[in-house]
Amino acid sequence: MINRECGVYQTTYEGDMALYPLPLARYSTLAVVVVLALLPLVLDSHMMSLANLMLLASIGAIGLNILVGYTGQVSLGHGAFMMVGSYTAALVTVRLGLPFWLGLPAGGAVAALVGAFFGIPSLRIKGLYLAIATLAGQFIIEWVINHSPWISGGVQSTIYVPTPTFLGWNINNEYRRYFMVLPVAIVAYVAAMNLVRSRVGRAFIAVRDRDVAAEIIGVDIFHYKLLAFAVSSFYAGMAGALWTYYLKIANYEHFTLATSVSYLAMIIIGGLGSVLGSVFGAVFITLLPIVLVYVVEGGAALFGFKYAAIADFLANLRLIIFGGLIILFLAIEPEGLFRMWGNVKRYFRLWPYSY
Amino acid sequence: MTAQLEIRGVSKSFGGVQAVSRVSFDVQQGEILSIIGPNGAGKTTLLNCISSVFHPETGAIVLDGRETTRLAPPRVAALGVARTFQNIALFRGMTVVDNLMLGRHIHMKNGVFRSMLYWGPGRREEVAHRQVVEDIIDFLEIEAIRKRPVGSLPYGLQKRVELGRALALHPKVLLLDEPMGGTNHEEKEDMARFILDVNDEWGTTIILIEHDMGVVMDISQRVIVLDLGAKIAEGTPAEVKATPQVIKAYLGTKATV
Ligand SMILES: Nc1ncnc2c1ncn2[C@@H]1O[C@H](COP(=O)(O)OP(=O)(O)OP(=O)(O)O)[C@@H](O)[C@H]1O
Ligand SMILES: [Mg+2]
């Protein structure tokens, strides 16, 4: 948030250690929450669906950033962990009749277990090799779910779930879905902010930065790597479960390798090792294809092409731009949009005397 | 009196290089013991064995009557051994406070849920340990840089912060690998003063590797001399200085002693 710390002195460690130590920051944070809560008053249904997609992506991206950005363990299996959460939620809803607010933590918990299991190779290997091991995890999970009718429901691996309800309300339009997704996203965000500034988060960063030094001061690397996989997959599982309730369907095609890659793109573009950056990245990657369509449609109209003729081209263009952006950000601004945001903040810190 | 730390016939080799060979000595509780020797003598390797970064091929390391030879490094840390590194191994992107808070890791209990909640007991624990960290910051006179990322600090200050992180563990035995290496005269004096104060106030046992003979002779009660991996002398600074082998192997090369 934009705020300036000049002239504010902390007199207690509690004050100094608060998430938002400056009064202005607390107010602006509160303002953001209020604006988010009031958004449905001004946005139409289509815009609300976009907002929902961004929130869903944010939850998944925050989870991946805890693993990749904070703990330094690369994963190409995030999509599969979301898939686990998605099918878990569908199954407990259809078979056990659990409400969505129990299906969510159930999806998170099962995904956390599976994620910790597929995180075991991280004890021995890192970097590219770990990426390949988690890639194998992605395919194994996808294959197992697809080939177990007991899990995937058989026909086209699709499970339909009834419209979720809350206290008698049917969550059956974009506005109501927004109020199903928003609280989860806010809790996910605050929990992650707290995590990374306290004991467990510091241990994650220690494992990422220097594992020998981390061990020497008593951080059990094994434990924290697996914990990072579990926490990250819990987030993925929650996001996957929310997808199930959002679309009223669980289908593996929403969580393929392409999903894993696009979540990696979110956190690289948004900023590795930044919770807020994960949100920026999620917003950016959600908007990118939509903006692309507008641009290409506009171009097509201008030059008199038929839109249908370039639909294929558009799909490829999206992938090319994805890849290009990842390379660009890795090369030029490895700390991503979050860093750029920081630069803007720094500029305004002493504004208007910012020379 | 039984020793706090016993090194019994420890050997460690790398390929064909015998870095440490059959070294034995005792360390008494509360003493400052220096390990000296020419470059490549095996001093750092010996510290690495004590803190379990490497496990020796032969011999045993016993802390307070308990063998630690094959324990994993975090276990050894939890038993009360802390150290600094010859080349500094701080978490460069983190602030001074966060580096020291990591030094409190073994004394804290917050798990993932309490950390995420950051409320009630979880928050109280963070604040209580922040207080401990601030006391160390005061002690080392680094208040002004507490919120600075460690990587941006000059070398001498980084050495001091690394000492702070080790102190945050409240260790029984503190291993310091050339804490004054590469620092200027004033920083050396400060560091010597901190080492003596730590030893004095908390009775912490200190094992010090140092090349500056003046400092070694001034602050240590006993000195061990290594050469080519083997212990060639042991005794008070005065005794060691008078040993012919030492003069030949090590001190003889320095005209100033
Ligand atoms: N990880 C390692 N792998 C291979 N050889 C090593 C390793 N660590 C140390 N050595 C070798 O072991 C011998 C002892 O090295 P060590 O670092 O313990 O010496 P030292 O007494 O600390 O020297 P210095 O005063 O230069 O720090 C050297 O020959 C060194 O090359
Ligand atoms: Mg050395």
XYZ file of C-alpha atoms and ligand atoms in Angstrom:
644
model
C 0.000 0.000 0.000
C 1.176 3.521 -0.579
C 2.262 5.081 2.649
C 5.107 7.025 4.124
C 6.826 6.122 7.308
C 8.496 9.459 8.060
C 7.643 10.851 11.450
C 6.259 7.599 12.821
C 8.234 6.005 15.620
C 7.529 2.626 17.092
C 7.883 2.397 20.851
C 7.146 -1.303 21.394
C 8.297 -4.420 19.590
C 4.659 -5.433 19.148
C 4.089 -2.203 17.272
C 7.230 -2.645 15.248
C 6.343 -6.232 14.397
C 2.762 -5.585 13.300
C 1.849 -6.599 9.768
C 1.080 -2.998 8.899
C 3.029 -0.926 11.425
C 1.980 2.461 10.064
C -1.482 3.885 10.749
C -1.850 4.983 7.141
C -1.037 1.481 5.936
C -3.670 0.027 8.232
C -6.287 2.435 6.913
C -5.404 1.876 3.284
C -5.502 -1.887 3.817
C -8.909 -1.563 5.391
C -9.953 0.610 2.459
C -8.908 -2.106 0.012
C -11.048 -4.649 1.855
C -14.026 -2.273 1.849
C -13.614 -1.587 -1.868
C -13.421 -5.325 -2.556
C -16.591 -5.891 -0.557
C -18.428 -3.119 -2.434
C -17.230 -4.118 -5.887
C -20.428 -6.051 -6.729
C -22.376 -2.773 -6.486
C -20.633 -1.341 -9.525
C -19.562 -4.313 -11.649
C -21.703 -6.277 -14.062
C -21.894 -10.043 -14.069
C -19.151 -10.447 -16.662
C -16.757 -8.257 -14.688
C -17.639 -10.175 -11.533
C -16.692 -13.428 -13.201
C -13.321 -11.888 -14.033
C -12.892 -10.818 -10.417
C -13.702 -14.356 -9.316
C -11.142 -15.836 -11.671
C -8.509 -13.448 -10.347
C -9.250 -14.345 -6.739
C -9.126 -18.065 -7.501
C -5.822 -17.653 -9.305
C -4.468 -15.544 -6.447
C -5.011 -18.321 -3.918
C -3.180 -20.832 -6.076
C -0.383 -18.389 -6.881
C 0.206 -17.486 -3.225
C 0.532 -21.191 -2.493
C 3.041 -21.761 -5.266
C 5.040 -18.712 -4.216
C 5.417 -20.099 -0.686
C 7.078 -23.153 -2.206
C 9.043 -21.666 -5.104
C 9.593 -18.056 -4.081
C 10.114 -18.448 -0.351
C 11.515 -21.961 0.017
C 13.297 -22.155 -3.332
C 11.833 -25.513 -4.419
C 10.733 -25.484 -8.047
C 7.479 -27.278 -8.806
C 5.774 -28.130 -12.069
C 3.102 -30.129 -10.262
C 0.972 -27.313 -8.893
C -1.804 -28.009 -11.396
C -1.969 -31.632 -10.272
C -2.232 -30.637 -6.612
C -5.133 -28.361 -7.551
C -6.641 -31.320 -9.382
C -6.431 -33.408 -6.210
C -8.269 -30.687 -4.279
C -10.853 -30.315 -7.000
C -11.755 -34.024 -7.157
C -11.627 -34.374 -3.367
C -14.170 -31.577 -3.010
C -16.387 -33.097 -5.695
C -16.264 -36.544 -4.077
C -17.012 -35.433 -0.525
C -19.869 -33.332 -1.877
C -21.422 -35.999 -4.067
C -20.723 -39.083 -1.956
C -20.879 -37.695 1.585
C -23.103 -34.703 0.992
C -20.705 -32.337 2.767
C -21.294 -28.579 2.353
C -18.738 -26.558 0.378
C -17.210 -24.988 3.473
C -16.168 -28.474 4.599
C -15.226 -29.574 1.098
C -12.703 -26.731 0.871
C -10.479 -27.750 3.810
C -10.944 -31.397 2.809
C -9.599 -30.614 -0.655
C -6.743 -28.663 0.905
C -5.860 -31.420 3.351
C -5.781 -34.256 0.813
C -3.763 -32.111 -1.599
C -1.337 -31.281 1.242
C -0.720 -34.981 1.876
C -0.225 -35.745 -1.797
C 1.967 -32.662 -2.214
C 4.195 -33.598 0.722
C 4.586 -37.079 -0.763
C 5.642 -35.739 -4.156
C 7.945 -33.309 -2.357
C 10.096 -36.130 -0.996
C 12.538 -35.987 -3.961
C 13.414 -32.414 -2.911
C 15.498 -33.888 -0.108
C 17.981 -35.182 -2.627
C 17.649 -33.030 -5.717
C 17.161 -29.386 -6.526
C 16.665 -26.959 -9.380
C 16.081 -28.428 -12.788
C 16.082 -32.020 -11.527
C 13.422 -31.224 -8.970
C 11.392 -29.516 -11.698
C 11.527 -32.750 -13.692
C 10.602 -34.861 -10.655
C 7.556 -32.681 -9.952
C 6.707 -32.781 -13.652
C 6.602 -36.560 -13.312
C 4.337 -36.009 -10.303
C 2.000 -33.948 -12.467
C 1.678 -36.749 -15.016
C 1.397 -39.518 -12.433
C -1.411 -37.756 -10.566
C -3.197 -36.929 -13.806
C -2.900 -40.530 -14.977
C -4.037 -42.057 -11.687
C -7.087 -39.800 -11.429
C -7.979 -40.454 -15.055
C -7.642 -44.209 -14.738
C -9.492 -44.636 -11.444
C -13.208 -44.572 -12.144
C -13.691 -44.602 -8.377
C -12.083 -41.144 -8.212
C -12.921 -39.540 -11.519
C -16.445 -40.797 -11.958
C -15.723 -42.717 -15.149
C -17.324 -40.826 -18.005
C -14.751 -38.337 -19.344
C -13.385 -38.053 -15.829
C -16.013 -35.496 -15.001
C -17.986 -35.150 -11.785
C -20.894 -32.778 -11.578
C -21.683 -31.238 -8.203
C -24.924 -29.554 -7.140
C -25.083 -25.803 -6.644
C -23.374 -25.046 -3.334
C -25.511 -23.486 -0.645
C -24.746 -21.451 2.433
C -27.342 -20.996 5.202
C -30.102 -21.739 2.728
C -28.711 -19.451 0.015
C -28.059 -20.930 -3.388
C -24.671 -19.775 -4.608
C -25.877 -19.651 -8.179
C -24.637 -16.410 -9.758
C -21.371 -14.536 -10.123
C -22.211 -12.096 -7.320
C -22.890 -14.820 -4.793
C -19.894 -16.813 -5.960
C -17.811 -13.728 -5.346
C -18.776 -13.819 -1.693
C -17.886 -17.496 -1.571
C -14.409 -16.881 -3.054
C -13.482 -13.491 -1.562
C -13.385 -14.498 2.139
C -11.265 -17.548 1.318
C -8.872 -15.373 -0.694
C -8.571 -12.810 2.100
C -7.895 -15.469 4.723
C -5.377 -17.140 2.394
C -3.620 -13.819 1.857
C -3.440 -12.809 5.527
C -2.356 -16.299 6.609
C 0.459 -16.248 4.059
C 1.581 -12.749 5.112
C 1.719 -13.935 8.719
C 3.471 -17.150 7.823
C 6.316 -15.525 5.927
C 7.109 -13.026 8.678
C 7.292 -15.527 11.514
C 9.266 -18.583 12.591
C 8.185 -20.982 9.857
C 8.535 -18.427 7.070
C 12.029 -17.446 8.201
C 12.993 -21.121 8.182
C 11.650 -21.425 4.609
C 13.779 -18.487 3.500
C 16.801 -19.906 5.319
C 16.409 -23.201 3.446
C 16.181 -21.290 0.171
C 19.175 -19.016 0.745
C 21.825 -21.209 2.352
C 21.039 -24.691 3.393
C 24.300 -25.350 5.249
C 23.881 -22.244 7.362
C 20.237 -23.139 7.977
C 21.171 -26.568 9.329
C 23.926 -25.162 11.507
C 21.489 -22.905 13.349
C 19.098 -25.774 13.926
C 16.677 -25.611 10.994
C 15.763 -29.133 9.929
C 15.866 -28.810 6.144
C 14.006 -32.077 5.499
C 11.139 -31.025 7.705
C 10.794 -27.545 6.221
C 11.008 -28.650 2.597
C 8.193 -31.134 3.101
C 6.245 -28.584 5.115
C 6.576 -26.088 2.264
C 5.256 -28.671 -0.182
C 2.368 -29.428 2.173
C 1.419 -25.778 2.774
C 1.748 -24.913 -0.892
C -0.371 -27.892 -1.905
C -2.935 -27.034 0.748
C -3.384 -23.687 -0.994
C -3.515 -25.449 -4.366
C -6.089 -27.903 -3.026
C -8.265 -25.105 -1.658
C -8.072 -23.283 -4.983
C -8.931 -26.498 -6.851
C -11.848 -27.176 -4.528
C -13.129 -23.648 -5.066
C -12.952 -24.246 -8.820
C -15.164 -27.286 -8.362
C -17.808 -25.276 -6.515
C -17.401 -22.329 -8.841
C -17.893 -24.332 -12.054
C -20.051 -27.028 -10.417
C -17.856 -29.561 -12.118
C -14.560 -31.326 -11.489
C -12.580 -32.029 -14.629
C -8.878 -32.785 -14.993
C -8.539 -30.634 -18.091
C -8.577 -27.521 -15.928
C -5.423 -28.632 -14.127
C -2.948 -29.865 -16.679
C 0.734 -29.075 -17.123
C -0.316 -25.855 -18.861
C -1.964 -24.824 -15.581
C 1.224 -25.544 -13.644
C 3.200 -23.447 -16.105
C 0.786 -20.532 -16.023
C 0.969 -20.466 -12.202
C 4.749 -20.388 -12.447
C 4.354 -17.502 -14.880
C 2.140 -15.684 -12.354
C 4.683 -15.800 -9.558
C 7.657 -15.014 -11.777
C 5.892 -12.030 -13.324
C 4.351 -10.968 -10.013
C 7.515 -11.411 -7.993
C 9.144 -14.481 -6.465
C 9.108 -14.355 -2.692
C 6.270 -11.839 -2.423
C 2.717 -12.580 -1.316
C 1.327 -9.380 -2.798
C 3.319 -10.038 -5.969
C 1.509 -13.372 -6.321
C -1.765 -11.459 -6.457
C -0.382 -9.021 -9.041
C 0.778 -11.946 -11.152
C -2.578 -13.719 -10.846
C -4.426 -10.583 -11.967
C -2.008 -10.046 -14.820
C -2.155 -13.598 -16.181
C -5.950 -13.702 -15.835
C -6.340 -10.478 -17.782
C -3.709 -11.201 -20.414
C -5.762 -13.488 -22.710
C -8.770 -11.213 -22.464
C -6.818 -8.130 -23.373
C -5.194 -10.113 -26.179
C -8.563 -11.012 -27.633
C -9.602 -7.360 -27.647
C -6.376 -6.300 -29.277
C -6.443 -9.008 -31.928
C -10.166 -8.505 -32.621
C -9.551 -4.823 -33.009
C -6.638 -5.513 -35.335
C -8.679 -8.012 -37.312
C -11.514 -5.548 -37.748
C -9.072 -2.865 -38.780
C -7.509 -5.032 -41.476
C -10.750 -6.740 -42.452
C -9.938 -10.339 -41.309
C -12.573 -12.685 -40.013
C -12.067 -13.331 -36.294
C -12.658 -17.069 -36.687
C -9.721 -17.261 -39.072
C -7.301 -16.104 -36.425
C -8.611 -17.995 -33.385
C -5.863 -20.590 -33.751
C -3.258 -17.944 -34.103
C -4.604 -16.301 -30.967
C -4.191 -19.460 -28.884
C -0.586 -19.739 -29.983
C 0.061 -16.046 -29.515
C -1.016 -16.409 -25.895
C 1.578 -19.099 -25.266
C 4.259 -17.106 -27.057
C 3.521 -14.030 -24.976
C 3.522 -16.158 -21.784
C 6.947 -17.531 -22.569
C 8.263 -14.174 -23.698
C 7.088 -12.474 -20.511
C 8.640 -15.139 -18.276
C 11.990 -14.743 -20.007
C 11.698 -10.973 -19.989
C 10.930 -10.785 -16.284
C 13.586 -13.324 -15.324
C 16.144 -11.331 -17.281
C 15.182 -7.760 -16.456
C 13.164 -7.680 -13.243
C 13.523 -10.954 -11.357
C 11.544 -9.514 -8.488
C 8.634 -8.922 -10.819
C 5.723 -6.535 -10.645
C 6.079 -6.400 -6.886
C 9.459 -4.727 -7.281
C 8.040 -2.220 -9.754
C 5.295 -1.464 -7.264
C 8.018 -0.932 -4.660
C 9.717 1.563 -6.950
C 6.486 3.485 -7.348
C 6.035 3.494 -3.562
C 9.576 4.677 -2.980
C 8.988 7.511 -5.405
C 5.924 8.645 -3.507
C 7.478 8.163 -0.084
C 9.057 11.600 -0.108
C 6.666 13.031 -2.630
C 6.414 15.847 -3.619
C 10.077 16.405 -2.693
C 11.358 13.377 -4.513
C 14.605 14.429 -6.059
C 36.898 -32.265 36.364
C 35.447 -33.765 33.195
C 35.676 -31.820 29.990
C 32.664 -30.191 28.384
C 33.803 -31.163 24.916
C 36.085 -34.096 24.108
C 37.698 -34.574 20.725
C 38.959 -38.150 20.584
C 41.214 -39.237 17.733
C 39.250 -37.448 15.018
C 40.319 -37.964 11.385
C 38.830 -36.623 8.186
C 40.163 -36.827 4.649
C 39.067 -35.530 1.264
C 40.142 -37.861 -1.502
C 43.868 -38.173 -0.972
C 44.163 -35.179 1.364
C 44.312 -36.028 5.059
C 42.756 -32.781 6.321
C 42.601 -33.827 9.997
C 44.454 -36.821 11.367
C 43.938 -38.376 14.779
C 43.436 -35.140 16.659
C 42.527 -35.370 20.352
C 41.998 -32.694 22.963
C 39.616 -31.647 25.721
C 37.830 -28.366 26.121
C 36.903 -27.256 29.630
C 33.680 -25.480 30.416
C 34.048 -21.710 30.229
C 37.483 -21.538 28.648
C 38.658 -19.751 25.550
C 40.660 -22.174 23.460
C 42.385 -21.106 20.274
C 43.275 -23.319 17.339
C 46.145 -22.041 15.239
C 48.131 -23.378 12.329
C 49.207 -22.474 8.801
C 46.771 -22.343 5.870
C 45.351 -25.744 5.053
C 46.288 -27.148 8.465
C 42.773 -28.511 8.942
C 41.388 -25.996 11.419
C 38.128 -25.322 9.600
C 37.667 -29.012 8.882
C 37.972 -29.740 12.584
C 35.244 -27.183 13.392
C 33.108 -28.702 10.646
C 33.436 -32.076 12.356
C 32.453 -30.626 15.725
C 29.340 -28.989 14.286
C 28.574 -32.108 12.184
C 28.865 -30.449 8.783
C 31.187 -33.392 8.112
C 31.279 -36.648 9.997
C 34.829 -37.813 10.808
C 36.003 -41.168 9.478
C 37.463 -42.201 12.806
C 37.237 -40.946 16.354
C 34.482 -39.462 18.430
C 33.200 -36.095 19.553
C 31.598 -36.002 22.980
C 29.617 -33.052 24.314
C 28.687 -33.088 28.009
C 29.207 -36.839 28.128
C 27.063 -37.450 25.072
C 28.468 -38.550 21.756
C 27.496 -36.252 18.888
C 29.780 -37.655 16.190
C 27.064 -38.871 13.808
C 24.214 -36.508 14.691
C 22.743 -34.219 12.039
C 23.792 -30.536 12.316
C 20.417 -29.296 13.624
C 20.626 -31.792 16.496
C 24.091 -30.580 17.426
C 22.815 -26.995 17.341
C 19.941 -27.953 19.627
C 22.437 -29.496 22.060
C 24.142 -26.120 22.389
C 26.812 -25.732 19.721
C 26.757 -22.543 17.624
C 29.291 -21.213 15.164
C 30.352 -18.616 12.658
C 31.967 -19.272 9.296
C 35.292 -18.213 7.849
C 33.539 -16.781 4.763
C 30.356 -15.571 6.513
C 27.189 -17.551 5.936
C 24.439 -15.064 6.696
C 21.101 -14.885 4.922
C 22.026 -11.909 2.801
C 18.587 -10.759 1.718
C 17.189 -10.790 5.250
C 17.515 -7.986 7.761
C 19.817 -8.109 10.763
C 16.803 -8.686 13.019
C 15.539 -11.588 10.914
C 18.970 -13.211 10.818
C 19.124 -13.053 14.597
C 15.529 -14.263 14.898
C 16.614 -17.307 12.901
C 19.216 -17.813 15.585
C 16.279 -18.184 18.012
C 14.693 -20.895 15.864
C 15.582 -23.830 18.131
C 14.213 -22.053 21.185
C 10.841 -21.284 19.589
C 7.882 -23.571 19.107
C 5.562 -21.818 16.655
C 4.404 -24.229 13.998
C 2.622 -23.512 10.776
C -0.836 -22.834 12.258
C 0.336 -20.531 15.017
C 2.552 -18.732 12.515
C -0.362 -18.193 10.118
C -2.636 -17.016 12.899
C -0.037 -14.694 14.456
C -2.329 -14.137 17.374
C -2.296 -15.082 21.053
C 0.508 -17.508 21.934
C 2.052 -17.365 18.460
C 2.381 -13.608 18.576
C 3.563 -13.599 22.179
C 6.351 -16.000 21.323
C 7.532 -13.872 18.405
C 7.576 -10.761 20.585
C 9.362 -12.483 23.481
C 12.136 -13.711 21.219
C 12.371 -10.362 19.509
C 13.187 -8.997 22.965
C 16.046 -11.497 23.336
C 17.315 -10.523 19.894
C 17.176 -6.827 20.767
C 19.293 -7.480 23.860
C 21.952 -9.053 21.657
C 21.690 -6.155 19.212
C 22.314 -3.760 22.111
C 25.203 -5.858 23.342
C 26.888 -5.838 19.926
C 26.109 -2.140 19.392
C 24.359 -2.668 16.066
C 21.085 -0.878 16.847
C 21.476 1.473 13.912
C 21.516 -1.299 11.323
C 18.890 -3.642 12.714
C 16.513 -3.216 9.764
C 19.192 -3.276 7.067
C 19.509 -6.245 4.715
C 22.694 -8.008 5.766
C 24.076 -8.167 2.230
C 24.327 -4.380 2.116
C 26.558 -4.148 5.195
C 30.345 -3.774 5.185
C 32.358 -6.934 5.822
C 33.333 -6.150 9.398
C 29.734 -5.522 10.421
C 28.626 -8.737 8.746
C 31.126 -10.615 10.906
C 29.578 -8.985 13.942
C 26.032 -9.834 12.849
C 27.077 -13.435 12.321
C 28.418 -13.501 15.870
C 25.034 -12.109 16.930
C 23.180 -14.896 15.154
C 25.355 -17.490 16.886
C 24.799 -15.797 20.261
C 21.046 -15.847 19.669
C 21.208 -19.635 20.013
C 22.418 -19.108 23.591
C 25.028 -21.781 22.975
C 27.073 -23.662 25.529
C 29.950 -23.924 23.072
C 30.675 -21.205 20.533
C 32.889 -22.000 17.541
C 34.388 -18.949 15.819
C 36.205 -19.451 12.518
C 38.462 -16.438 11.987
C 36.010 -13.823 13.307
C 38.637 -11.141 12.739
C 39.832 -12.288 9.344
C 39.746 -9.479 6.812
C 38.694 -6.795 9.284
C 40.564 -3.634 10.225
C 42.398 -2.918 13.448
C 39.492 -1.245 15.210
C 37.052 -3.992 14.247
C 39.535 -6.558 15.548
C 39.658 -4.843 18.921
C 35.872 -4.661 19.082
C 35.547 -8.332 18.218
C 38.124 -9.338 20.843
C 36.194 -7.327 23.422
C 32.890 -8.976 22.459
C 34.444 -12.438 22.683
C 35.838 -11.729 26.146
C 32.512 -10.223 27.286
C 30.498 -13.194 26.060
C 32.859 -15.543 27.847
C 32.762 -13.405 30.963
C 29.039 -12.694 31.234
C 27.562 -16.016 30.165
C 30.464 -18.373 30.814
C 30.206 -19.565 27.210
C 32.947 -21.960 26.149
C 34.696 -20.553 23.084
C 36.810 -22.269 20.456
C 38.522 -19.689 18.307
C 40.421 -20.042 15.054
C 42.561 -16.997 14.436
C 45.655 -16.051 12.467
C 46.462 -12.867 14.364
C 48.929 -14.141 16.959
C 48.687 -11.034 19.092
C 44.961 -11.559 19.620
C 45.367 -15.292 20.181
C 48.032 -14.823 22.847
C 46.017 -12.071 24.524
C 42.614 -13.645 24.917
C 43.013 -17.417 24.988
C 43.676 -19.536 28.027
C 44.953 -22.444 25.963
C 46.157 -22.948 22.419
C 46.124 -25.994 20.118
C 48.490 -25.995 17.171
C 47.658 -27.961 14.026
C 49.991 -28.626 11.128
C 49.161 -30.783 8.115
C 46.116 -32.087 9.951
C 47.940 -33.223 13.084
C 48.111 -31.649 16.513
C 51.721 -30.632 17.115
C 51.385 -28.682 20.352
C 48.967 -27.819 23.129
C 49.262 -25.592 26.174
C 49.076 -22.053 27.467
C 50.041 -19.327 25.002
C 53.445 -19.003 26.660
C 54.099 -22.741 26.550
C 53.058 -23.032 22.934
C 55.210 -20.118 21.883
C 58.222 -21.857 23.374
C 57.672 -25.209 21.618
C 60.394 -25.773 18.996
C 58.104 -27.604 16.561
C 55.693 -24.693 16.635
C 58.394 -22.156 15.976
C 59.541 -24.256 13.083
C 56.157 -25.134 11.598
C 54.276 -21.962 12.093
C 55.507 -19.114 14.189
C 58.904 -19.154 12.532
C 57.315 -17.999 9.345
C 56.095 -14.830 11.007
C 58.873 -12.416 11.807
C 56.721 -10.435 14.188
C 56.327 -13.040 16.910
N 35.083 -29.632 1.307
C 36.364 -29.952 0.996
N 36.607 -30.724 -0.072
C 37.888 -31.071 -0.395
N 38.960 -30.696 0.299
C 38.788 -29.923 1.373
C 37.472 -29.509 1.778
N 37.593 -28.737 2.888
C 38.900 -28.675 3.154
N 39.621 -29.373 2.267
C 41.075 -29.559 2.260
O 41.452 -29.949 3.569
C 42.647 -29.290 3.977
C 42.388 -28.520 5.248
O 41.554 -27.434 4.945
P 40.949 -26.465 6.052
O 39.994 -25.558 5.365
O 40.423 -27.254 7.171
O 42.227 -25.646 6.498
P 42.334 -24.408 7.458
O 43.322 -24.768 8.511
O 41.035 -23.943 7.891
O 43.021 -23.344 6.486
P 42.824 -21.762 6.409
O 43.706 -21.158 7.419
O 43.262 -21.434 5.018
O 41.388 -21.480 6.626
C 43.074 -28.423 2.812
O 44.051 -29.122 2.072
C 41.817 -28.269 2.005
O 42.121 -28.114 0.639
Mg 39.887 -22.289 7.605
